[in-house]
PDB file of C-alpha atoms and ligand atoms in Angstrom:
ATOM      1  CA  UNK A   1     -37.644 137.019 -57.654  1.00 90.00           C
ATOM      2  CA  UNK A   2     -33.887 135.662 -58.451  1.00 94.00           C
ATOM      3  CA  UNK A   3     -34.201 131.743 -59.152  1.00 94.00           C
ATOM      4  CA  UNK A   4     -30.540 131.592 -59.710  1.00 96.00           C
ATOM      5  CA  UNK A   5     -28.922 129.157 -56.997  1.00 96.00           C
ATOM      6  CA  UNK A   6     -26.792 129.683 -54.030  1.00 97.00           C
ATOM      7  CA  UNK A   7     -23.228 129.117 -53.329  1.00 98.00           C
ATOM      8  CA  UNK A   8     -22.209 127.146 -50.182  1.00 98.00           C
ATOM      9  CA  UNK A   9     -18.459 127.077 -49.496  1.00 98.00           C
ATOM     10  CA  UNK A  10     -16.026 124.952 -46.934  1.00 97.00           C
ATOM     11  CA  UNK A  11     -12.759 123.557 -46.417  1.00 95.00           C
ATOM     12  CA  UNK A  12     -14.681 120.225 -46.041  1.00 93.00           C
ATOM     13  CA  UNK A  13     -17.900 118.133 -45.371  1.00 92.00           C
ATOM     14  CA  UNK A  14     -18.720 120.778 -42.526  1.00 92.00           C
ATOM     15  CA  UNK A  15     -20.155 123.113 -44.750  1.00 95.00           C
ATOM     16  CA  UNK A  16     -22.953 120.205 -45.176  1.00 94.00           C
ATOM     17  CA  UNK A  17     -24.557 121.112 -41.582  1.00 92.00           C
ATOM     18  CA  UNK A  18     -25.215 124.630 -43.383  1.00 94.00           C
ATOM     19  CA  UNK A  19     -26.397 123.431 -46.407  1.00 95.00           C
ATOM     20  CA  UNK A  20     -29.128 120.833 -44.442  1.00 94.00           C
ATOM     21  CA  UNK A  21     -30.482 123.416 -42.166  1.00 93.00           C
ATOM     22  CA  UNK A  22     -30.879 125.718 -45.077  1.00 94.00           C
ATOM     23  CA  UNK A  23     -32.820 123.081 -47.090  1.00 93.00           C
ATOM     24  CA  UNK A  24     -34.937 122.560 -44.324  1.00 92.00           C
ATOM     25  CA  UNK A  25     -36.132 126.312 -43.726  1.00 91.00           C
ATOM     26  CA  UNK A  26     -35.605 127.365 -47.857  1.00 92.00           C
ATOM     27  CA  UNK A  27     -36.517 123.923 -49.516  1.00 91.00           C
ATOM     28  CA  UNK A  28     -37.234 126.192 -52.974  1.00 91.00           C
ATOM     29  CA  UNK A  29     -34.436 127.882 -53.471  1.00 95.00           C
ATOM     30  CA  UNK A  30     -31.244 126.426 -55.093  1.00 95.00           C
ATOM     31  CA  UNK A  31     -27.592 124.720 -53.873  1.00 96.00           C
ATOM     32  CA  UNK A  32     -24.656 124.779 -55.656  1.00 97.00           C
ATOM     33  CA  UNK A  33     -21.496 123.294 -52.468  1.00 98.00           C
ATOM     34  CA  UNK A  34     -18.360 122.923 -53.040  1.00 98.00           C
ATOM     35  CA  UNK A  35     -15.877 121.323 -50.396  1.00 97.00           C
ATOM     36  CA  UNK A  36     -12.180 121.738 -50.963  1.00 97.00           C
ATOM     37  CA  UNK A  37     -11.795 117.969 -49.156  1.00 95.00           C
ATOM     38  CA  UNK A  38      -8.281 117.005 -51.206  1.00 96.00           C
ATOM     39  CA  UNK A  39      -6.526 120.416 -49.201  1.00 96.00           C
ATOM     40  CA  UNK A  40      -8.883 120.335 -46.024  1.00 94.00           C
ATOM     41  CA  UNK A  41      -8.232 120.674 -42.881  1.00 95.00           C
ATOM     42  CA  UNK A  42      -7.547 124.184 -43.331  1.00 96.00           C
ATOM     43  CA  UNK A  43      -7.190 125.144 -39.387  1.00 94.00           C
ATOM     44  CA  UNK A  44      -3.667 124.447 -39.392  1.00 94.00           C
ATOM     45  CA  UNK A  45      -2.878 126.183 -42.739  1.00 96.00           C
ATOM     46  CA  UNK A  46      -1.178 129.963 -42.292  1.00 97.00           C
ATOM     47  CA  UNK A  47      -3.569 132.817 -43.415  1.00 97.00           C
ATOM     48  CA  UNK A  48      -2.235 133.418 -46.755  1.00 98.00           C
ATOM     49  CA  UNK A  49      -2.767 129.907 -47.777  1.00 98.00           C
ATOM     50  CA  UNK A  50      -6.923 130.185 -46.405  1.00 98.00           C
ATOM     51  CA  UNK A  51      -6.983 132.644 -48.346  1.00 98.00           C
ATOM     52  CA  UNK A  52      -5.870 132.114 -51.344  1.00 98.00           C
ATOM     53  CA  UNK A  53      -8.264 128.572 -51.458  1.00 98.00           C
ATOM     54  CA  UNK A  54     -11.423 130.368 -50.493  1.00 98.00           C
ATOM     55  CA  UNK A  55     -10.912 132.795 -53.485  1.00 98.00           C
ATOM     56  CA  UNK A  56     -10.463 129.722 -55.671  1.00 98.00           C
ATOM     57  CA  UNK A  57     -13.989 127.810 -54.372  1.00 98.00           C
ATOM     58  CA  UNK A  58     -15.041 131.930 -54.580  1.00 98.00           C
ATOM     59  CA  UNK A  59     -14.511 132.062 -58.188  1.00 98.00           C
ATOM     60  CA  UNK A  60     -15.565 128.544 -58.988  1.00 98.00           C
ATOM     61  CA  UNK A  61     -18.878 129.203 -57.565  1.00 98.00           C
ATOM     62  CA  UNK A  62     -19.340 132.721 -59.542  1.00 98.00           C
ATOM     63  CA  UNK A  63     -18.909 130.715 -62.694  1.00 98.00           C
ATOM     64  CA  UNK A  64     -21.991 129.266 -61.662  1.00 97.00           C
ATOM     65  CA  UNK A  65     -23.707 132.570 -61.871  1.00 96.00           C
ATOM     66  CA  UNK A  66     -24.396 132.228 -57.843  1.00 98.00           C
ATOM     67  CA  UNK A  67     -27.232 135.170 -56.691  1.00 98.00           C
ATOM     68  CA  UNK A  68     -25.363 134.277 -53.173  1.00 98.00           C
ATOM     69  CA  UNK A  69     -22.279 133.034 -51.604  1.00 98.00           C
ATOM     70  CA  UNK A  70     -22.235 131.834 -47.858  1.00 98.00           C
ATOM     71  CA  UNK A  71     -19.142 130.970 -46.482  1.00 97.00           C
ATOM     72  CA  UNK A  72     -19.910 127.687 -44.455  1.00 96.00           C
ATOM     73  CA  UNK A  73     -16.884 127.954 -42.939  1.00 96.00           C
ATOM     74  CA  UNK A  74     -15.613 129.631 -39.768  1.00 96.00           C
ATOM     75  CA  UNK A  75     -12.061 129.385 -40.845  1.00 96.00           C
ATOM     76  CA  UNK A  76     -12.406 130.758 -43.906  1.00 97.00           C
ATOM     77  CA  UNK A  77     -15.015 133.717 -42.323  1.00 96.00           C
ATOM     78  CA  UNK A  78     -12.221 134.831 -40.059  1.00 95.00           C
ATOM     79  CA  UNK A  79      -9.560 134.908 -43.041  1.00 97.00           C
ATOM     80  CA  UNK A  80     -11.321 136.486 -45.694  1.00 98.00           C
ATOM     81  CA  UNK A  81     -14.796 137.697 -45.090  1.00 97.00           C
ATOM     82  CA  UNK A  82     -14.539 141.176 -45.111  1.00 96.00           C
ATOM     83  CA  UNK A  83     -12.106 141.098 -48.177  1.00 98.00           C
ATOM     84  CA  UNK A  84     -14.663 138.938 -50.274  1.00 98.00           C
ATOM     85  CA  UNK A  85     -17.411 141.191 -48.711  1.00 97.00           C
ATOM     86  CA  UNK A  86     -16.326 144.203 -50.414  1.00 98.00           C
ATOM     87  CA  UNK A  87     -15.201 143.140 -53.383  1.00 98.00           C
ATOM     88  CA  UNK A  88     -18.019 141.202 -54.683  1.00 98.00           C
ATOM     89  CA  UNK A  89     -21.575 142.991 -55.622  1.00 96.00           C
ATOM     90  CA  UNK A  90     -23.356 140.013 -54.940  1.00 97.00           C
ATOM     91  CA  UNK A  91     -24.260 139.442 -51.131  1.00 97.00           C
ATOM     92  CA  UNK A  92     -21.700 137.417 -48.983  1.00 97.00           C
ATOM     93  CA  UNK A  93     -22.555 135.852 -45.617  1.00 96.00           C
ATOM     94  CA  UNK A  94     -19.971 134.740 -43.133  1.00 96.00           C
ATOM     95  CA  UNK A  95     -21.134 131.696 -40.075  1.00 95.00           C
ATOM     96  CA  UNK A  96     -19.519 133.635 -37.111  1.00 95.00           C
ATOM     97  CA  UNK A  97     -21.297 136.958 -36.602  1.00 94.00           C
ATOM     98  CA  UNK A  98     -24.764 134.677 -36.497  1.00 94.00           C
ATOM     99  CA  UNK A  99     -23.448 132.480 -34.393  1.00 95.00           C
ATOM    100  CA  UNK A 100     -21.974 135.201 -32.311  1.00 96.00           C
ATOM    101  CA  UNK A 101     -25.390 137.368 -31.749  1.00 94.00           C
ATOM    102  CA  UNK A 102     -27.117 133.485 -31.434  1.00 96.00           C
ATOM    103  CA  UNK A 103     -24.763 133.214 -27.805  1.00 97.00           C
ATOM    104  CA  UNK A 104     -25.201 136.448 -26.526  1.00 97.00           C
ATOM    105  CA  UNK A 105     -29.129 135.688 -26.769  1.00 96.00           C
ATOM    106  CA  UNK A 106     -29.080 132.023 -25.211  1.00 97.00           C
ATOM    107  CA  UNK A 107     -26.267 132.549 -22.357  1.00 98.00           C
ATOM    108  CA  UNK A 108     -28.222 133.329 -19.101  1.00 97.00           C
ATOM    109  CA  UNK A 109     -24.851 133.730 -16.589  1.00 97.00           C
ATOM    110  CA  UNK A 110     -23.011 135.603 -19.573  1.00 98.00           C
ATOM    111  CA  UNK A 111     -20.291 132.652 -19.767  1.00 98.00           C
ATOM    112  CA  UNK A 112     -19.571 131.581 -23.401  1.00 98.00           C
ATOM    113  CA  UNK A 113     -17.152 129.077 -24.186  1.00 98.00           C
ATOM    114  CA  UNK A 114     -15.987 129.132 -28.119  1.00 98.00           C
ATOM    115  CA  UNK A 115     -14.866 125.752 -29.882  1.00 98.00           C
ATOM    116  CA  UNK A 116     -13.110 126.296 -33.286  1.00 97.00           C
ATOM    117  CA  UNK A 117     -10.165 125.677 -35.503  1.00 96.00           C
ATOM    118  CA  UNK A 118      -6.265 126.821 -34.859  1.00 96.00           C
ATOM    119  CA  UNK A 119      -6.772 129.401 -37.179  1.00 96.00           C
ATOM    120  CA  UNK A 120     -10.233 131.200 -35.695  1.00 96.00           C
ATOM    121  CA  UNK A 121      -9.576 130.434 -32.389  1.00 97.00           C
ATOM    122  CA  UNK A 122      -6.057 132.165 -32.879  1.00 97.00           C
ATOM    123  CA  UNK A 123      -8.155 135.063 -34.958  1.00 96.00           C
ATOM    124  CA  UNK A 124      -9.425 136.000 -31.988  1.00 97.00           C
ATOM    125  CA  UNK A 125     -12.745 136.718 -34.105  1.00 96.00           C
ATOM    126  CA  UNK A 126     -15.531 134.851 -31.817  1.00 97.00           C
ATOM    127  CA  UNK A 127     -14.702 136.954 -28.555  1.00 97.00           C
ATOM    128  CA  UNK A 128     -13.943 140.211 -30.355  1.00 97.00           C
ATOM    129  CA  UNK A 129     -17.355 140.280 -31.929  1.00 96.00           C
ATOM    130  CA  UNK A 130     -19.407 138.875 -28.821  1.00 97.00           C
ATOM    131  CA  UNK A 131     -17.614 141.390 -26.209  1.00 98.00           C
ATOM    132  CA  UNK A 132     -18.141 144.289 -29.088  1.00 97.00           C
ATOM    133  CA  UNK A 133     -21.802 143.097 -28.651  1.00 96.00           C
ATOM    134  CA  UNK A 134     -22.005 142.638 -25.251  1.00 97.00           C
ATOM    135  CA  UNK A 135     -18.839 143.944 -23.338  1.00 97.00           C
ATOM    136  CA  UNK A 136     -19.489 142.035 -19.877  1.00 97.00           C
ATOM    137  CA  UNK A 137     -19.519 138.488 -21.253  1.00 98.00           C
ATOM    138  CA  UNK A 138     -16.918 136.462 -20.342  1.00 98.00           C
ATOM    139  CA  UNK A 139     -15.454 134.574 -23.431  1.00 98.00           C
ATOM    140  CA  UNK A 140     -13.767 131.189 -22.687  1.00 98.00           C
ATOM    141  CA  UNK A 141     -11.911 130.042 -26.505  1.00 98.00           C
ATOM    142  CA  UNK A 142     -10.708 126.719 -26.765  1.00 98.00           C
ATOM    143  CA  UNK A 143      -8.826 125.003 -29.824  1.00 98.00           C
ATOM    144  CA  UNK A 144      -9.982 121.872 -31.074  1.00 98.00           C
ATOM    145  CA  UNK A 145      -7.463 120.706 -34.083  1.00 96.00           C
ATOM    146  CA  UNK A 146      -8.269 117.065 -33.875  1.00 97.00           C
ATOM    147  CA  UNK A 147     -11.719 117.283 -34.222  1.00 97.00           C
ATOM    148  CA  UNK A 148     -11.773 117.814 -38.315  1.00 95.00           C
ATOM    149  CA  UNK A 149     -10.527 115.033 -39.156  1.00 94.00           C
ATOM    150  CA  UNK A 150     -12.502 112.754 -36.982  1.00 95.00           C
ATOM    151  CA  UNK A 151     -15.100 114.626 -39.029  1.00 93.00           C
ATOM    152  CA  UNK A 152     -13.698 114.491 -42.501  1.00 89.00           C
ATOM    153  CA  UNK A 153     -12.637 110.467 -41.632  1.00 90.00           C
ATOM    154  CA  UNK A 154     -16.653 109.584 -40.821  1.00 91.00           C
ATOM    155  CA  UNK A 155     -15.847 108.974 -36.987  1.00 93.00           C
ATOM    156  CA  UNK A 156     -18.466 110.356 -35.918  1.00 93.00           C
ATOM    157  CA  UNK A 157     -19.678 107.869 -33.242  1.00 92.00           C
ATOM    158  CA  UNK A 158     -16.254 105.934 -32.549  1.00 95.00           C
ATOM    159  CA  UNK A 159     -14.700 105.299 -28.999  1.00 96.00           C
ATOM    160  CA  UNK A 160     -11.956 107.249 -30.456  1.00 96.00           C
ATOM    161  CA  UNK A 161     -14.366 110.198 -31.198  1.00 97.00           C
ATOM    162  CA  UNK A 162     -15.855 109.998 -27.602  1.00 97.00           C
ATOM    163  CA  UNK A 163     -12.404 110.015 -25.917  1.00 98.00           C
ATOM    164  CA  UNK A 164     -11.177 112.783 -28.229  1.00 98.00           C
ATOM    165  CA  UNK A 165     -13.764 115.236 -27.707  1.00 98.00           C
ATOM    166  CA  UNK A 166     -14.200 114.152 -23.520  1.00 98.00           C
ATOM    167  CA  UNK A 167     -10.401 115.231 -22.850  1.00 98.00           C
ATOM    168  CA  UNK A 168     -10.233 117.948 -25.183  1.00 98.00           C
ATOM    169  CA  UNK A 169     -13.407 119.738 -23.061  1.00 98.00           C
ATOM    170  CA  UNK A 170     -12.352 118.836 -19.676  1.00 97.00           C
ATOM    171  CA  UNK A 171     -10.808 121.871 -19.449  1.00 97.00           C
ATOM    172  CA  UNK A 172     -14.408 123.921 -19.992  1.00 97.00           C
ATOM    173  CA  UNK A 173     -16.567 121.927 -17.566  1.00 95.00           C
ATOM    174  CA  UNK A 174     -18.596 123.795 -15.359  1.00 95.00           C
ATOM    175  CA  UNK A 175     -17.348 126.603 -16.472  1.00 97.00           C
ATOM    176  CA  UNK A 176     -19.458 128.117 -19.196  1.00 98.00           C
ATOM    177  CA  UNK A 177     -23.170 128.065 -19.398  1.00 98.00           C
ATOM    178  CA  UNK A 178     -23.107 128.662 -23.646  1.00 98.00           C
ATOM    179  CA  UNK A 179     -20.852 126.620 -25.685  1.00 98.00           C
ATOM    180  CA  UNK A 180     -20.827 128.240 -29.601  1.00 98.00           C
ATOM    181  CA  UNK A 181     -19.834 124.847 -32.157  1.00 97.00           C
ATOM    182  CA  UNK A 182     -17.499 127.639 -34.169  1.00 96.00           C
ATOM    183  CA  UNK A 183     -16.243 125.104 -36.803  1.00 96.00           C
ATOM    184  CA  UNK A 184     -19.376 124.004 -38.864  1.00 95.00           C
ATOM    185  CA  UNK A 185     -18.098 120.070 -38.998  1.00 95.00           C
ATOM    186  CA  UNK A 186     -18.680 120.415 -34.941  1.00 96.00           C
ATOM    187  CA  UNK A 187     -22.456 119.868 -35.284  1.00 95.00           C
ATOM    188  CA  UNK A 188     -21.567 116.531 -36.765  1.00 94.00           C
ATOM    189  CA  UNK A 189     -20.081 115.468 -33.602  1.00 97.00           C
ATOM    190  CA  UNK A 190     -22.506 117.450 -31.681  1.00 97.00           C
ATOM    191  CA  UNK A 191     -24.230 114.805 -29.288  1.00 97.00           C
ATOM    192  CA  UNK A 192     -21.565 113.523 -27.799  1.00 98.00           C
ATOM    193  CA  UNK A 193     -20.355 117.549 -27.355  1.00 98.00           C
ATOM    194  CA  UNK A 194     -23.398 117.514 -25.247  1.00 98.00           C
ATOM    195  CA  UNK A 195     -22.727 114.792 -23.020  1.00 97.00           C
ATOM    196  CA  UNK A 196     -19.353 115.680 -22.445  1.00 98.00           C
ATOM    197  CA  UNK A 197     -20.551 119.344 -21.118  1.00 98.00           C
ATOM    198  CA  UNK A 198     -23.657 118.184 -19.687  1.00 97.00           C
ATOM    199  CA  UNK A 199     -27.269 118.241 -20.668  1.00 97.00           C
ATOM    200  CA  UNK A 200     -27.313 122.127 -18.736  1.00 97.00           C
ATOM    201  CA  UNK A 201     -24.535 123.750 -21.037  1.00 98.00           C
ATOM    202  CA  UNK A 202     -26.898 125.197 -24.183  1.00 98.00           C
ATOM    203  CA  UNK A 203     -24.961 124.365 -27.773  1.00 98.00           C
ATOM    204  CA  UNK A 204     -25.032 127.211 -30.655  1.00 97.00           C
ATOM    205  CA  UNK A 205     -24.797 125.608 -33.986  1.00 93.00           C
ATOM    206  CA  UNK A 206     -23.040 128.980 -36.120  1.00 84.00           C
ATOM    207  CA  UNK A 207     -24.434 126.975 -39.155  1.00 83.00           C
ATOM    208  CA  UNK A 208     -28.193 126.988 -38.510  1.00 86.00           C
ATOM    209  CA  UNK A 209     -28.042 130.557 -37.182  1.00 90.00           C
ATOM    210  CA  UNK A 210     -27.303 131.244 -40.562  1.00 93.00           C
ATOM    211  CA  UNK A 211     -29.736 129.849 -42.293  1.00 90.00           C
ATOM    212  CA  UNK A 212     -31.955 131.895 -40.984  1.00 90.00           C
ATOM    213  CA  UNK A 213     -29.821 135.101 -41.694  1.00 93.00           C
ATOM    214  CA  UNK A 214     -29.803 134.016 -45.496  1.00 95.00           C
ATOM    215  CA  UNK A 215     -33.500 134.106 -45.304  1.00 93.00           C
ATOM    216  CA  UNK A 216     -33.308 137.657 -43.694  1.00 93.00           C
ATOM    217  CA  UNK A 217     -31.001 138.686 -46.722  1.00 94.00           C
ATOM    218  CA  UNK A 218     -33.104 136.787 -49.459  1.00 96.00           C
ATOM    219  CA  UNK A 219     -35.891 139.032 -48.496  1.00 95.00           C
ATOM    220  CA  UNK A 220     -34.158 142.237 -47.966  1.00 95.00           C
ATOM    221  CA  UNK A 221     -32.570 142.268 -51.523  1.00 95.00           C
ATOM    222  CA  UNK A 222     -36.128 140.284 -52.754  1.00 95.00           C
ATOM    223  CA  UNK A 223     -33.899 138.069 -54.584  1.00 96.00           C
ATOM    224  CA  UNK A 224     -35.996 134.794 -53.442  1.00 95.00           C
ATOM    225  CA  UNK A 225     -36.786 132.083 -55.629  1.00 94.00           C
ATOM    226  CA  UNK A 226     -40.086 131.123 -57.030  1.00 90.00           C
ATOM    227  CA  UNK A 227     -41.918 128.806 -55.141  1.00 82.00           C
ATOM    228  CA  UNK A 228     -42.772 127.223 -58.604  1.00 72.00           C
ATOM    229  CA  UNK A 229     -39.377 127.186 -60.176  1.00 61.00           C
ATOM    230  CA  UNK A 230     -38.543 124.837 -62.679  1.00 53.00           C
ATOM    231  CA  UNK A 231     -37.051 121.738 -60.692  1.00 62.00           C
ATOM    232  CA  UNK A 232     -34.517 122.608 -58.320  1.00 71.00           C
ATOM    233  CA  UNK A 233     -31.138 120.531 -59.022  1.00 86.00           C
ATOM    234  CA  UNK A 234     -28.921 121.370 -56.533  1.00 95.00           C
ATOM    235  CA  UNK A 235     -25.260 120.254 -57.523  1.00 96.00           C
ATOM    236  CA  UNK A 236     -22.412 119.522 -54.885  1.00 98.00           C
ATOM    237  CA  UNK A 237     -18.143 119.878 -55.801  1.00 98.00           C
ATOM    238  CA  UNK A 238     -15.475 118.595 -53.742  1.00 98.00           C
ATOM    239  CA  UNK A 239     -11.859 118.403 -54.872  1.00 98.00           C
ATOM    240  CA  UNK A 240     -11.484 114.887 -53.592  1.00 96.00           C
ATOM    241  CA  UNK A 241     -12.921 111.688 -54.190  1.00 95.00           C
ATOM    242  CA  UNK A 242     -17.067 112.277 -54.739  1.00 97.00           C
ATOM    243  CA  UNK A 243     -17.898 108.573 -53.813  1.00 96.00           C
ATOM    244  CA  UNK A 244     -16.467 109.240 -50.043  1.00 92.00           C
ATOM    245  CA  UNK A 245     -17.834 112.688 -49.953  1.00 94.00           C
ATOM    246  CA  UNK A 246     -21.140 111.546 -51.248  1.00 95.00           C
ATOM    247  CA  UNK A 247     -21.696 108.719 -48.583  1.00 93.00           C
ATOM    248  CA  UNK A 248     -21.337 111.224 -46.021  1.00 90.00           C
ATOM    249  CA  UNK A 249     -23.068 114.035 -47.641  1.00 94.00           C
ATOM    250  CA  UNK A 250     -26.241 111.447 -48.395  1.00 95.00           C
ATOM    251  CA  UNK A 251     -26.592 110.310 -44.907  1.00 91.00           C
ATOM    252  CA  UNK A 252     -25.969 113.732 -43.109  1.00 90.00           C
ATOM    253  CA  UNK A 253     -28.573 115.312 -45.834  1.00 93.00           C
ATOM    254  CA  UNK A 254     -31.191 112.444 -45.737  1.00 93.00           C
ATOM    255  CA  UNK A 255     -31.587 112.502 -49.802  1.00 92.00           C
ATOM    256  CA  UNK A 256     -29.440 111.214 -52.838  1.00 93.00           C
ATOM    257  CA  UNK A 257     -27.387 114.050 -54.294  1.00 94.00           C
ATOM    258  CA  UNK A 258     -25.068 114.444 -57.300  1.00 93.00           C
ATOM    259  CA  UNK A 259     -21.854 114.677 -56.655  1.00 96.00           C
ATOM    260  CA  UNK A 260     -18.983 116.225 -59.077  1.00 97.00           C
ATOM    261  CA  UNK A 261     -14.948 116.134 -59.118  1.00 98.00           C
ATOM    262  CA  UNK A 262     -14.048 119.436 -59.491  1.00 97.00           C
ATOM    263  CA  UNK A 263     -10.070 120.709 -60.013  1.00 96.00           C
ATOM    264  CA  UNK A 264      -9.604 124.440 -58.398  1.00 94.00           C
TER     265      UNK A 264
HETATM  266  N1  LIG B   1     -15.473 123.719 -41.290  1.00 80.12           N
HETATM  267  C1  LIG B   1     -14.473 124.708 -41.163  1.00 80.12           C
HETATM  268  C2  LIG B   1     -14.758 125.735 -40.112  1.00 80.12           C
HETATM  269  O1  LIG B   1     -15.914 126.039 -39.880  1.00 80.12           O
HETATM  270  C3  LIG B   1     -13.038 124.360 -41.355  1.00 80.12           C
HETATM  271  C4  LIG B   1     -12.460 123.197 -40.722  1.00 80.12           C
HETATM  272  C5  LIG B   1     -11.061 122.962 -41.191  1.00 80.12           C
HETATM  273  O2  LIG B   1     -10.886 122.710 -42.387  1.00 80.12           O
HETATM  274  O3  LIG B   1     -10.123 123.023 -40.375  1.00 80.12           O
HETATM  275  O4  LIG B   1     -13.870 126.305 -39.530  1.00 80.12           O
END
């Protein structure tokens, strides 16, 4: 047993579709999020830059004596996963191998298209790791840099939303029978992603797929909290304005949260 909380990191609110799915299937154990909003989007940023502001939300969060750290962020995975991986001795998830496996299993014509950021799509990370897995699938990427900050502005239901994300997939229609959301603020904006492909293309949300891979660690390292632990208060960080970050957080999350300013 380990009631000490877990740490949830991302550029942004995106990290939130994560954190919810987690509460869902772990509603015991512990959240401590932190959202680097004032410096997000980081898709556009070079790699140097991605990395140095994950460390920062790293560190933050291991001040908080974190049992966990999941980094709720494809960006940020592709960057700096494997560095943070080995250098910390606590366990560190990343959202794209999850979400990776997750396609493989639901694509039935082995066609997977990839949505992310500049920055993973660039990475090349997403098709690497599926075609490692399964060599014969066909891997379709596809940049999507103005979907963040549709996200990160609360447009999630807007005209401008709809015709944003209905020109930007033209190009993958009828092509791919998988679509992988490989930017966790995508499942924000993920039912009109489904009418633009069609009710026939199967979405993979890299966030929830990763829930359920922190509950695979939690009980490999038996470092789950106690049912009975003294009230959970989970806390959430973002480095811009809490009151905007906490209206969105509230209504994604479907409870009333504290939120804190924090300065990385
Ligand atoms: N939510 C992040 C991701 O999964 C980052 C988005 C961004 O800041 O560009 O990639």
């Amino acid at each position: 047993m380990d009631n000490r909380p877990i740490g949830f990191l991302d550029s942004g609110v995106g990290g939130l579709t994560v954190v919810r799915e987690f509460m869902r299937q772990l509603p015991h154990e512990r959240v401590i999020f932190v959202g680097d909003q004032a410096r997000a989007p980081y898709g556009p940023r070079p790699a140097e830059q991605i990395r140095k502001y994950t460390w920062e939300m790293v560190r933050f969060l291991l001040t908080k004596d974190v049992k966990m750290i999941v980094l709720a962020c494809n960006t940020a995975t592709s960057v700096v996963w494997e560095e943070i991986k080995a250098e910390l001795d606590i366990p560190v998830l990343g959202v794209i191998l999850p979400g990776a496996s997750a396609a493989i299993k639901a694509s039935r014509l082995g066609k997977i298209g990839v949505l992310g950021t500049q920055m993973t799509i660039n990475s090349d990370i997403y098709r690497q790791k599926i075609q490692s897995l399964s060599p014969d699938t066909e891997v379709t990427s596809l940049a999507c840099p103005r979907f963040v900050p549709l996200v990160e502005s609360n447009e999630l239901d807007s005209s401008l939303a709809k015709k944003i994300i209905y020109e930007t997939l033209q190009p993958l229609k009828g092509t791919i029978d998988t679509l992988v959301l490989g930017c966790t603020h995508y499942p924000l904006l993920r039912p009109i992603i489904q009418n633009a492909m069609g009710p026939e293309v199967k979405l993979i949300d890299s966030g929830a797929e990763t829930a359920r891979d922190i509950s695979v660690l939690l009980n490999y390292f038996e470092i789950n909290a106690a049912r009975d632990a003294a009230e959970k208060h989970h806390q959430f960080y973002t480095t811009a304005s809490p009151e905007a970050f906490q209206k969105m957080a509230e209504s994604w999350l479907g409870q009333r949260i504290e939120v804190e300013h924090v300065k990385l």
